[in-house]
CSV table of C-alpha atoms and ligand atoms in Angstrom, one decimal:
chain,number,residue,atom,x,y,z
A,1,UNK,CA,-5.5,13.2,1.1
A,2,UNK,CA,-3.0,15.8,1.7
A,3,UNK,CA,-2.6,19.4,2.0
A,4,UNK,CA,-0.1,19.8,-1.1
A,5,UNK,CA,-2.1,21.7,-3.8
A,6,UNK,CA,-1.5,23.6,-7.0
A,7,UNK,CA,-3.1,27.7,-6.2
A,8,UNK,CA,-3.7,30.7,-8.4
A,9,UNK,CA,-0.9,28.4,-11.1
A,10,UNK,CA,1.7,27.7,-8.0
A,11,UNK,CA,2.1,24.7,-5.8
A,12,UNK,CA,1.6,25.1,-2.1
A,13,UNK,CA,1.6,23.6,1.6
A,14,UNK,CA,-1.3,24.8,2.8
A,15,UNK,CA,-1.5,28.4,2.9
A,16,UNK,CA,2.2,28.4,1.6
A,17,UNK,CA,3.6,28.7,-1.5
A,18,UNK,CA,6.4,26.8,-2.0
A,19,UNK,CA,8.7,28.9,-4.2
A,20,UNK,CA,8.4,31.3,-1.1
A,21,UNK,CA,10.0,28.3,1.2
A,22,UNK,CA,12.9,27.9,-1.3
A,23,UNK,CA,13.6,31.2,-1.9
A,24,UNK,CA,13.8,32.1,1.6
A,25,UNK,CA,15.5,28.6,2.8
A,26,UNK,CA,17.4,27.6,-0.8
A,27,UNK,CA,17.5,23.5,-2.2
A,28,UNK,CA,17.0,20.7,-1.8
A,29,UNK,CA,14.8,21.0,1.4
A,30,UNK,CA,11.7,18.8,2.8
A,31,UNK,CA,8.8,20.3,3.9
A,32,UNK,CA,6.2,18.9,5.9
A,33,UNK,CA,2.2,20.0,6.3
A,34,UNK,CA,1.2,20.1,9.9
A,35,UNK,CA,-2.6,19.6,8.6
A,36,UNK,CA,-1.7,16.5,6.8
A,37,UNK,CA,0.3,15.1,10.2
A,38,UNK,CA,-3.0,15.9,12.1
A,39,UNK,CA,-5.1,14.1,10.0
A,40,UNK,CA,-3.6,11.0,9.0
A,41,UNK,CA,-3.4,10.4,13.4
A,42,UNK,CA,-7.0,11.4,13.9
A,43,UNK,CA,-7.9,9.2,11.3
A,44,UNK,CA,-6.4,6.3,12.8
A,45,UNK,CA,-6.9,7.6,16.3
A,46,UNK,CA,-11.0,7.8,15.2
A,47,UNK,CA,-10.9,4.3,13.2
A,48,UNK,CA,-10.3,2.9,16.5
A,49,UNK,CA,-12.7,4.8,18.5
A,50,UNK,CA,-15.0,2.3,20.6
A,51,UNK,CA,-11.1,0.2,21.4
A,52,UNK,CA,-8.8,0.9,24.4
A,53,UNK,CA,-6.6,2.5,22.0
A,54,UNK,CA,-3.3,3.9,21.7
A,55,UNK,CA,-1.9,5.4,18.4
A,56,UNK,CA,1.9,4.9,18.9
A,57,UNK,CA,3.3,7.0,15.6
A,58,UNK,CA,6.8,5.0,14.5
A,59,UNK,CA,9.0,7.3,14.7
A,60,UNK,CA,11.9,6.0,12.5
A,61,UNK,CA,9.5,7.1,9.9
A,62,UNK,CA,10.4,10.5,10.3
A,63,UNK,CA,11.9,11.7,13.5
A,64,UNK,CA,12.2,15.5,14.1
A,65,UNK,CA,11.4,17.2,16.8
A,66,UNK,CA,8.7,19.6,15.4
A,67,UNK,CA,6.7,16.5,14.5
A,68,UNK,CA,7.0,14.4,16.9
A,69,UNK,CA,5.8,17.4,19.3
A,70,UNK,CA,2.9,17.8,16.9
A,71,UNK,CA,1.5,14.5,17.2
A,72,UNK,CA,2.4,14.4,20.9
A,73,UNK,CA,0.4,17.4,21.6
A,74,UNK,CA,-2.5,14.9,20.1
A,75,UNK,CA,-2.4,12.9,22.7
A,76,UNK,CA,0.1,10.4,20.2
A,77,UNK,CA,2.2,7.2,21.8
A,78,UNK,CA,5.8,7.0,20.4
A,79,UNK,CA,7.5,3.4,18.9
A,80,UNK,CA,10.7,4.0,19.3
A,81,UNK,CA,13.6,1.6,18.3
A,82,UNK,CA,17.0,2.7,19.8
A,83,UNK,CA,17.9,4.6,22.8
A,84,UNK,CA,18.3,8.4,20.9
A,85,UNK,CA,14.8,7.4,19.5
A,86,UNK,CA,13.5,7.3,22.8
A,87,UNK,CA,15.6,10.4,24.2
A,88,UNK,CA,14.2,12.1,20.7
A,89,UNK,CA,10.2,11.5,22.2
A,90,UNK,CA,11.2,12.1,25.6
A,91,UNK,CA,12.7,15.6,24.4
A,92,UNK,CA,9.6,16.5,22.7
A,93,UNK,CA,7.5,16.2,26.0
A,94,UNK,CA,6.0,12.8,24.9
A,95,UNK,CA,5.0,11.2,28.3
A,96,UNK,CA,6.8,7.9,29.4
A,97,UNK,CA,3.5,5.7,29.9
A,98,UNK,CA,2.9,6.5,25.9
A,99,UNK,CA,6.5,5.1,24.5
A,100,UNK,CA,6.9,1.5,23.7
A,101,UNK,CA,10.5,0.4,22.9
A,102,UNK,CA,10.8,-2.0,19.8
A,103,UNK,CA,13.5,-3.3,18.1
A,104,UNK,CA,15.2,-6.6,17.5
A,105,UNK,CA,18.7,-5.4,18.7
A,106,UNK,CA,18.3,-3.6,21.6
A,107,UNK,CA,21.3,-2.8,24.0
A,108,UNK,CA,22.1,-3.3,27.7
A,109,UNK,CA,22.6,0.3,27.9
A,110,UNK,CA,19.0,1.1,26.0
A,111,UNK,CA,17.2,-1.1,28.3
A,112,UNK,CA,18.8,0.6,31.3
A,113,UNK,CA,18.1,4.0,30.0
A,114,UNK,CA,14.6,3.5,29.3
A,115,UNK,CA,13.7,1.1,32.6
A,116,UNK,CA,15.3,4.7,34.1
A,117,UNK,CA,13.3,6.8,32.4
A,118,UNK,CA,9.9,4.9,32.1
A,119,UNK,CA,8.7,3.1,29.6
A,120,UNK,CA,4.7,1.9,28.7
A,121,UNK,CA,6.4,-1.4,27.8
A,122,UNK,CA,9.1,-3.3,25.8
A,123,UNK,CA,8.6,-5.1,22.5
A,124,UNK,CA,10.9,-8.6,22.9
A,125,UNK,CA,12.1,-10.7,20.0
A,126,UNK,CA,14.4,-12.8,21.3
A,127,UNK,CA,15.2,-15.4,24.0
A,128,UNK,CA,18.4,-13.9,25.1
A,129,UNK,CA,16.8,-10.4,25.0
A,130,UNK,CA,14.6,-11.6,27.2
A,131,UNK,CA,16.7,-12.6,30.0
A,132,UNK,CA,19.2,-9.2,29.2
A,133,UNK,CA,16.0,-7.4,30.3
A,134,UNK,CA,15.4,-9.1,33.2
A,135,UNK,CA,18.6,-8.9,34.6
A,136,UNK,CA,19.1,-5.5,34.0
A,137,UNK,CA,15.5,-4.7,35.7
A,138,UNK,CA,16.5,-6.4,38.6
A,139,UNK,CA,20.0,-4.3,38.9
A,140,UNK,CA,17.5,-1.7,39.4
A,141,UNK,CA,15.4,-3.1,41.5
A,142,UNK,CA,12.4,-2.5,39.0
A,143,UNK,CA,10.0,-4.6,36.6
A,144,UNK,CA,9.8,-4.5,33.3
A,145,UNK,CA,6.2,-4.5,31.4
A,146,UNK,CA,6.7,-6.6,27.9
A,147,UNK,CA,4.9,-7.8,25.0
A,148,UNK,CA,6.6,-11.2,23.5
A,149,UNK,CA,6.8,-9.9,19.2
A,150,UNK,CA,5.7,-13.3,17.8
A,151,UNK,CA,6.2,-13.9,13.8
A,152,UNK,CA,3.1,-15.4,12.4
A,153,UNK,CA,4.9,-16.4,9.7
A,154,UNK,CA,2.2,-14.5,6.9
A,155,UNK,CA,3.3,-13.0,3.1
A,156,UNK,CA,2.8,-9.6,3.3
A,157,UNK,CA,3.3,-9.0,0.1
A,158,UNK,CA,5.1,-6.2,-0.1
A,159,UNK,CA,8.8,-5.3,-0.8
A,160,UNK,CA,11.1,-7.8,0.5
A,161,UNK,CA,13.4,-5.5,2.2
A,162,UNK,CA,10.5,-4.3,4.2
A,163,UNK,CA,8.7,-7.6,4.9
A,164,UNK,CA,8.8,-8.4,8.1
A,165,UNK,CA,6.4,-11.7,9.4
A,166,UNK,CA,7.8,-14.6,7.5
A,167,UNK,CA,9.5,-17.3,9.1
A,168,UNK,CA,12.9,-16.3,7.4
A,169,UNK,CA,12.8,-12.9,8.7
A,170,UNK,CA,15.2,-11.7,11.8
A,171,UNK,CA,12.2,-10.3,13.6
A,172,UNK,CA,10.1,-11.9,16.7
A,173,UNK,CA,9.7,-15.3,18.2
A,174,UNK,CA,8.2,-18.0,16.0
A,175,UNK,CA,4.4,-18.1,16.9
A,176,UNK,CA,5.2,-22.0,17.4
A,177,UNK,CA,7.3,-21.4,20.1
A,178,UNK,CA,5.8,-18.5,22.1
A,179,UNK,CA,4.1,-20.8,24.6
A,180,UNK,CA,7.6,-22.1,25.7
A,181,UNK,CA,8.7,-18.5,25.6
A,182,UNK,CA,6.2,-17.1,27.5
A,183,UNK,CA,6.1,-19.4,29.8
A,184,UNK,CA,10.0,-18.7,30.3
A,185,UNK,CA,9.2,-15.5,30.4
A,186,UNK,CA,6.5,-15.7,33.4
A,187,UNK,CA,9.6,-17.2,35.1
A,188,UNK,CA,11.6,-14.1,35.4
A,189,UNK,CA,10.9,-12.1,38.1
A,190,UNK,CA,12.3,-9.0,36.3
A,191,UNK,CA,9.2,-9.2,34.1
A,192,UNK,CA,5.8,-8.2,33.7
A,193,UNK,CA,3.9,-9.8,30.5
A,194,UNK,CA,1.6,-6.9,29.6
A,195,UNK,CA,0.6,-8.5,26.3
A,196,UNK,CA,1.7,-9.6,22.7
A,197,UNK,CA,2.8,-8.2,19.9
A,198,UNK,CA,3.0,-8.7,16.2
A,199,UNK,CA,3.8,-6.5,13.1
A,200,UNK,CA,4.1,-8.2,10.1
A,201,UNK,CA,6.6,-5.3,7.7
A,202,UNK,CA,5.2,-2.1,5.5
A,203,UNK,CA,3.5,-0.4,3.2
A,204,UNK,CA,1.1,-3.3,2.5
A,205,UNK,CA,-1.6,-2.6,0.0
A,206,UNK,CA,-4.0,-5.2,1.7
A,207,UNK,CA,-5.9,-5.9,4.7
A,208,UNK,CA,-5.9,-9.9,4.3
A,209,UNK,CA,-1.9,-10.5,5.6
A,210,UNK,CA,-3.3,-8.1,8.5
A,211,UNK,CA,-6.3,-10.3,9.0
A,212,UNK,CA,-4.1,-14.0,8.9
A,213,UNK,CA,-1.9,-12.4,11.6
A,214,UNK,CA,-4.5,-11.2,13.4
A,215,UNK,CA,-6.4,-14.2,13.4
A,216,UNK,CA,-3.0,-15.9,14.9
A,217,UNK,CA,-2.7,-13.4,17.8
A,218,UNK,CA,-6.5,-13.9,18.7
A,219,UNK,CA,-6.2,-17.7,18.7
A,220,UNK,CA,-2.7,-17.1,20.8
A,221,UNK,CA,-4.1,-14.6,23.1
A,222,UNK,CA,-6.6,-17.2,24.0
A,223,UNK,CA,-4.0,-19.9,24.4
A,224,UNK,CA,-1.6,-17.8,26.4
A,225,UNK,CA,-4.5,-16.8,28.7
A,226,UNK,CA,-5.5,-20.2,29.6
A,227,UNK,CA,-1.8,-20.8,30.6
A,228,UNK,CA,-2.5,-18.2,33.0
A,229,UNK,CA,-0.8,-15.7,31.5
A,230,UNK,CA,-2.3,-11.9,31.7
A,231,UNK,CA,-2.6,-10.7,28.1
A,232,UNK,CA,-4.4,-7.7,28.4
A,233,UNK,CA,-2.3,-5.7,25.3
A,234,UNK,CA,-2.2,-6.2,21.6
A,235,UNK,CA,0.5,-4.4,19.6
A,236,UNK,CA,-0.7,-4.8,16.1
A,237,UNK,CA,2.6,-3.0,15.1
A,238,UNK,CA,2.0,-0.5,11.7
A,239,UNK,CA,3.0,-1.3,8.2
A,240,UNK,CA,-0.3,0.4,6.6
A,241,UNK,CA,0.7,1.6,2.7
A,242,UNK,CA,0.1,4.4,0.8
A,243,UNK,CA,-0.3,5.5,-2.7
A,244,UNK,CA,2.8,6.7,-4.1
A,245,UNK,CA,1.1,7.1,-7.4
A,246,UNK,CA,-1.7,9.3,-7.4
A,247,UNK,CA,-3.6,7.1,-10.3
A,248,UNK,CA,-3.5,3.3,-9.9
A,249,UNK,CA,-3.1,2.3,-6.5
A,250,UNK,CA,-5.9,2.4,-3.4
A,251,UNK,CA,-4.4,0.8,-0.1
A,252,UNK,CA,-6.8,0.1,2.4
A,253,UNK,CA,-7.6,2.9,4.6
A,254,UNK,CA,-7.5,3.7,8.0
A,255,UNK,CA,-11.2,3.5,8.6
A,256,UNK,CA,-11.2,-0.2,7.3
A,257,UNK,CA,-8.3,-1.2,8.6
A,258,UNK,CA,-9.7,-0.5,12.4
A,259,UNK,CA,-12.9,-2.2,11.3
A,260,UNK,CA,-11.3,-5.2,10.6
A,261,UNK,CA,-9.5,-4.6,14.0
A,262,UNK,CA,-12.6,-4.1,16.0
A,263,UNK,CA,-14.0,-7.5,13.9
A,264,UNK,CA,-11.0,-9.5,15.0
A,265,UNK,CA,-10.1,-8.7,17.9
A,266,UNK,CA,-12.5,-6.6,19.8
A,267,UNK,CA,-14.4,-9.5,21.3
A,268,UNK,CA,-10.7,-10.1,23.4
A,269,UNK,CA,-11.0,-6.9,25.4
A,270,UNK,CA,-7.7,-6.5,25.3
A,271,UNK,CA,-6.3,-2.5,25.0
A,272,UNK,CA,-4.9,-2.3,21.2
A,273,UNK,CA,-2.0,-0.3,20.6
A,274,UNK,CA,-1.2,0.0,16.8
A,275,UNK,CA,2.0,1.5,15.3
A,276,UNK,CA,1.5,3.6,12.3
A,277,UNK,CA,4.7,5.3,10.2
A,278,UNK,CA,4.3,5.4,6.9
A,279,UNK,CA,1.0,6.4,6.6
A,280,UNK,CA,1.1,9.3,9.3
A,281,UNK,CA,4.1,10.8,7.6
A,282,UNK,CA,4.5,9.6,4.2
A,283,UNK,CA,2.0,12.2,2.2
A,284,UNK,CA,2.9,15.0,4.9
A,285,UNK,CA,5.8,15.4,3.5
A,286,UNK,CA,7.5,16.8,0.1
A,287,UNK,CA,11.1,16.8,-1.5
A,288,UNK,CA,12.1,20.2,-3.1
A,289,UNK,CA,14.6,20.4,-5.5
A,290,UNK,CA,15.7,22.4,-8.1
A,291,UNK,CA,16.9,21.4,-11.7
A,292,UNK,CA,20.6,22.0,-11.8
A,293,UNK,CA,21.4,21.0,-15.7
A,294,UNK,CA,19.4,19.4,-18.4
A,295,UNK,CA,21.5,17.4,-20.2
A,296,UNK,CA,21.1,15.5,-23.6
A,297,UNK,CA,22.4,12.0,-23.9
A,298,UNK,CA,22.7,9.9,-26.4
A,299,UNK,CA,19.5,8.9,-26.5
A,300,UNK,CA,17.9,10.0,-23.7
A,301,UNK,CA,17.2,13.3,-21.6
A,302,UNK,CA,19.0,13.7,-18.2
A,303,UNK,CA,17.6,16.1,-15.6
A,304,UNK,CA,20.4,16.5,-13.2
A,305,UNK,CA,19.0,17.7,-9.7
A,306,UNK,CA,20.5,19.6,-6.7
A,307,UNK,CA,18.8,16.3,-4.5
A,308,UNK,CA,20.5,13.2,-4.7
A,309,UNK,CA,20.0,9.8,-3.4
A,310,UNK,CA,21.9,10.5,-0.2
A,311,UNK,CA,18.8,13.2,0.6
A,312,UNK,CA,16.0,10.6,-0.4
A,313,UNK,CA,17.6,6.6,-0.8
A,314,UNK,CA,14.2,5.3,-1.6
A,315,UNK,CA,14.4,4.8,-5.4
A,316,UNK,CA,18.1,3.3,-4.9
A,317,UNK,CA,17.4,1.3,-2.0
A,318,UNK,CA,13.8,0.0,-2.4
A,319,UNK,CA,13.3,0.6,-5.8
A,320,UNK,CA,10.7,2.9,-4.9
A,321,UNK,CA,8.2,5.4,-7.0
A,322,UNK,CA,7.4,8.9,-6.0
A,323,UNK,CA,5.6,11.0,-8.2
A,324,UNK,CA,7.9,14.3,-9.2
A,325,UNK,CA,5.9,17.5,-9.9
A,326,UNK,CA,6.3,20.9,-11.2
A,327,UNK,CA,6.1,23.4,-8.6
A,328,UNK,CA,4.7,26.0,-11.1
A,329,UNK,CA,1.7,24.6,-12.5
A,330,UNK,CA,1.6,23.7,-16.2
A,331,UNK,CA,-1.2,24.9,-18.3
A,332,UNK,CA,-3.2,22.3,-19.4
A,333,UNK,CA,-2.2,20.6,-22.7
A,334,UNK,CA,1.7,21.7,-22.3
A,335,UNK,CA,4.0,19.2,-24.2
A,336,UNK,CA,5.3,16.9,-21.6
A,337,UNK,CA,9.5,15.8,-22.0
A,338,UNK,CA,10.4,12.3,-21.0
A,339,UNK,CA,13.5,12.7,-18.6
A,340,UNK,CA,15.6,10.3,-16.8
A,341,UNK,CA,15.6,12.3,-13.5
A,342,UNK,CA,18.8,11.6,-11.1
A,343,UNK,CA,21.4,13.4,-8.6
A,344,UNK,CA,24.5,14.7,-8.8
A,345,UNK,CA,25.9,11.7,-6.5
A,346,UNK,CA,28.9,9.9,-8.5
A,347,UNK,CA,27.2,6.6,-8.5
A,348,UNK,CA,24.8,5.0,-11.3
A,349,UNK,CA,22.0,4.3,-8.4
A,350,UNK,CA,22.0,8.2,-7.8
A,351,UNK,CA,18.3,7.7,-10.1
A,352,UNK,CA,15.3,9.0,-9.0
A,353,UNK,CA,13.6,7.8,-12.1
A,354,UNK,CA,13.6,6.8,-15.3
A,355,UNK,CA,11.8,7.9,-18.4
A,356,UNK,CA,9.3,10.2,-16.3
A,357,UNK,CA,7.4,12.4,-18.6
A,358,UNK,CA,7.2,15.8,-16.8
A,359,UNK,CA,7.0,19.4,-18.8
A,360,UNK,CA,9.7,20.3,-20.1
A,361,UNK,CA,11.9,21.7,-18.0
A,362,UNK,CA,15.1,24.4,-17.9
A,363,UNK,CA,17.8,25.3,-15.7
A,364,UNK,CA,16.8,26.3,-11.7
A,365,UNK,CA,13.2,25.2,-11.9
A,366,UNK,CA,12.1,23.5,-9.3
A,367,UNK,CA,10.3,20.7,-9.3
A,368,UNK,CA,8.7,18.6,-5.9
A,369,UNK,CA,9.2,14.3,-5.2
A,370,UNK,CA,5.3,14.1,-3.4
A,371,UNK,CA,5.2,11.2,-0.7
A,372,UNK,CA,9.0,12.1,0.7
A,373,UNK,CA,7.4,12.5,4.4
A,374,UNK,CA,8.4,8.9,5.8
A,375,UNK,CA,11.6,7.3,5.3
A,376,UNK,CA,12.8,10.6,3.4
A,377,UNK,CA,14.8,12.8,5.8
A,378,UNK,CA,15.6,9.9,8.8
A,379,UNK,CA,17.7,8.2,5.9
A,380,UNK,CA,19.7,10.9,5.0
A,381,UNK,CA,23.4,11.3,4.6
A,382,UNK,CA,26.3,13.5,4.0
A,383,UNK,CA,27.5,10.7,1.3
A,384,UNK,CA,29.9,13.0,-1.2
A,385,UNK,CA,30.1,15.6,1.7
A,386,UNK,CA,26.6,17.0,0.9
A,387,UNK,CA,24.8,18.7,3.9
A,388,UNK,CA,22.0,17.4,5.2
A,389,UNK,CA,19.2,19.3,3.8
A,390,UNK,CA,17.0,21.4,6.0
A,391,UNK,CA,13.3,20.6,6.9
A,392,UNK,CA,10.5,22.8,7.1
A,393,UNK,CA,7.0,23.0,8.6
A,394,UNK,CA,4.2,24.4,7.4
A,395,UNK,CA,1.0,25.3,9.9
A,396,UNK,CA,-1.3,27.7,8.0
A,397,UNK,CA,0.2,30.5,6.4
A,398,UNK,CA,3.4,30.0,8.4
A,399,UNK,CA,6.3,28.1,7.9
A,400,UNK,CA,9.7,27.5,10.4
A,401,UNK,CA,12.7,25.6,9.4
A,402,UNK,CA,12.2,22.7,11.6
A,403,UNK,CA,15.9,21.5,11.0
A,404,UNK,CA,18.8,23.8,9.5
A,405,UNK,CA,21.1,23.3,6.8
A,406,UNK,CA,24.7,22.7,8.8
A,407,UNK,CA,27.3,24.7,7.4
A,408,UNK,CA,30.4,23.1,5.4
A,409,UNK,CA,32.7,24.2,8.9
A,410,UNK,CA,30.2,22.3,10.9
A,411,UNK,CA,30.7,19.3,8.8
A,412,UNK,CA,34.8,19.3,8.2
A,413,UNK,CA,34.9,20.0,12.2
A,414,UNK,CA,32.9,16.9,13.6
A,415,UNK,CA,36.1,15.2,12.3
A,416,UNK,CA,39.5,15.5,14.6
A,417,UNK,CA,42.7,14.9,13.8
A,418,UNK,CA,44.9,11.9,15.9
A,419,UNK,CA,48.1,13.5,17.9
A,420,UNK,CA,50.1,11.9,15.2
A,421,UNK,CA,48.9,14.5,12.3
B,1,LIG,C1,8.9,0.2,10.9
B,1,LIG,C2,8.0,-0.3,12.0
B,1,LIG,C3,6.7,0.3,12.1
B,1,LIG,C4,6.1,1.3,11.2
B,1,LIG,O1,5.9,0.8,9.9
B,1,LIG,P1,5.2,1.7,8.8
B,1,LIG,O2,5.2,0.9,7.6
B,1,LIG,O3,6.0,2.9,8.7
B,1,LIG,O4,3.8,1.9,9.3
B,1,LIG,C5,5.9,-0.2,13.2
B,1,LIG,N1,6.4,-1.1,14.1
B,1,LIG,C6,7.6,-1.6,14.0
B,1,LIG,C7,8.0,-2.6,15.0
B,1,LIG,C8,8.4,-1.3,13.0
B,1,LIG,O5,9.7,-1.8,12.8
């Protein structure tokens, strides 16, 4: 559910009309409802009432500072994956003890950073990683919590650039080997093992790849405990989908998903910490446009937008769906158009979709990409020398550009010219 609704004929954000937001901020622009943000991590926060818990939100999924402070301010953890991720959640006043640092390539100088500036644990996927950290944590005379992220080799059936827990991915420590590793590990006196962690890719539209990796971290946890080690965390990492289509798909929801949690794994007493993106953000957020030309090809409609696939790469990259609605509501029975819909972006993959039937539509209407919350504005680029385009909040009736447009001057001067030109 989401707070994006058509009112007296217009679509709003809550309390917000959007043709209001784009007159006032012009397109392309992303706007995000802070009800929707509140829900979707009470949901999950609720789901997994009875549990330890901590909600960690991923924030790669979408990464401002407005939203990360709103589901801070909830009492939200923070997944972070590079050093200006964590710097980002530190900045919005998220506590240290709620920010656990994932990633499969991190850096001496990330590790040093956050061992300085606290951390609730680090996610490890490697060997050498591994001893990196330990070294590191000993230059600073400190210890550093970690989870071992094991690969329990499970089809999650989803995308395969987003699939994550086969044995042919990059990510984690084959579950085969994590004895050994762990036992390494427990060797290092840099090191504390806090726990285990697992998280097997996204937007999965099924709870049984959850359930075979979670049956492998309960059998491990056991294992790992009678080697004496202390597990006493589970990251269950995120990767919970959404429906991008508003008629044919129901992914599990929250509420089952911590059920099946609390039926797996709550016999363990171990505190669970689950990672969530996707689903926190995804339907919080829209894409705004407005239709620059319609243009008639040979045999097919173009609707040439002002967005392009440098402000939303999900339909180039991931072949991904999003529904694409009028923002002024069309009375029932109009005719609908079919329309290839694309960007202005010199490059055939600049295609948002491809025979979409949508009413027909004319020069400067605009029209809104729904589900453009997660993976929308973090991906952005300034490919053909576009400007990033500027995010909004909504809260109510009110609305704050959350991120501005930069100008053209601020773009041409983050270049400098070499003494030689
Ligand atoms: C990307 C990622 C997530 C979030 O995935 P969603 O599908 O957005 O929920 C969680 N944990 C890790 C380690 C990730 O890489």
């Amino acid at each position: 559910m989401d707070h994006f609704l058509y009112r007296d004929g217009l679509l709003h954000a809550e309390d917000v009309a959007i043709q209001d937001i784009a007159e006032q901020v012009g397109t392309p622009f992303y706007v995000y409802s802070t009800a929707t943000l509140i829900r979707h991590f009470k949901l999950f926060d609720e789901a997994l009432d009875g549990l330890d818990h901590l909600v960690c939100f991923a924030m790669k999924a979408a990464s401002n500072q407005a939203i990360l402070k709103t589901l801070g301010n909830l009492g939200a953890g923070m997944d972070v994956v590079s050093g200006g991720e964590y710097l980002r959640a530190r900045a919005a006043g998220v506590p240290r003890e709620r920010i656990v640092f994932s990633g499969v390539g991190k850096t001496r100088s990330e590790m040093h950073q956050a061992l300085q500036g606290g951390v609730r644990q680090f996610n490890i996927e490697s060997e050498p990683e591994l001893h990196l950290l330990n070294e590191v944590a000993l230059s600073l005379g400190r210890t550093a919590p970690i989870t071992i992220r094991v690969n329990p080799d499970v089809d999650a059936k989803t995308h395969a650039k987003i699939a994550t827990g086969k044995s042919e991915n990059k990510f984690g420590i084959p579950i085969s080997r994590a004895r050994d590793v762990y036992a390494q590990a427990a060797q290092l006196k840099g090191l504390d093992i806090v726990g285990i962690d697992v998280h097997i890719g996204s937007q999965l539209t099924e709870l049984e790849p959850f359930v075979a990796a979670y049956r492998k971290l309960a059998e491990l946890t056991k294992t790992l405990r009678s080697d004496g080690h202390n597990i006493r965390r589970l990251d269950l990492g995120g990767g919970l989908g959404i429906p991008y289509t508003r008629s044919n798909e129901a992914p599990p929801l929250p509420t089952d998903y911590g059920a099946m949690v609390k039926r797996e794994l709550g016999h363990l007493g171990c505190e669970i910490e689950i990672e969530p993106g996707r689903l926190i953000a995804g339907n919080a957020g829209l894409l705004v446009s407005s239709v620059i030309y319609v243009k008639s090809g040979e045999d097919r409609e173009f609707l040439i937008l002002d967005a392009a696939m440098n402000d939303l790469v999900r339909p180039a990259m991931y072949d991904a769906h999003h529904d694409i609605v009028p923002v002024i509501e069309p009375a029932a029975g109009t005719e609908q158009a079919v329309y290839d819909i694309v960007g202005p972006v010199c490059e055939s993959g600049d295609t948002f979709a491809k025979g979409r039937h949508l009413v027909a539509q004319q020069q400067g209407d605009l029209v809104a990409f729904r589900s453009a919350g997660a993976y929308g504005a973090v991906m952005s680029s300034e490919y053909n020398t576009r400007p990033l385009i500027p995010e909004v909040l909504v809260n109510g009736d009110q609305f704050a550009v959350i991120r501005a447009r930069p100008s053209y001057d601020d773009i041409i001067n983050r270049d400098s010219l070499p003494d030689w030109l």
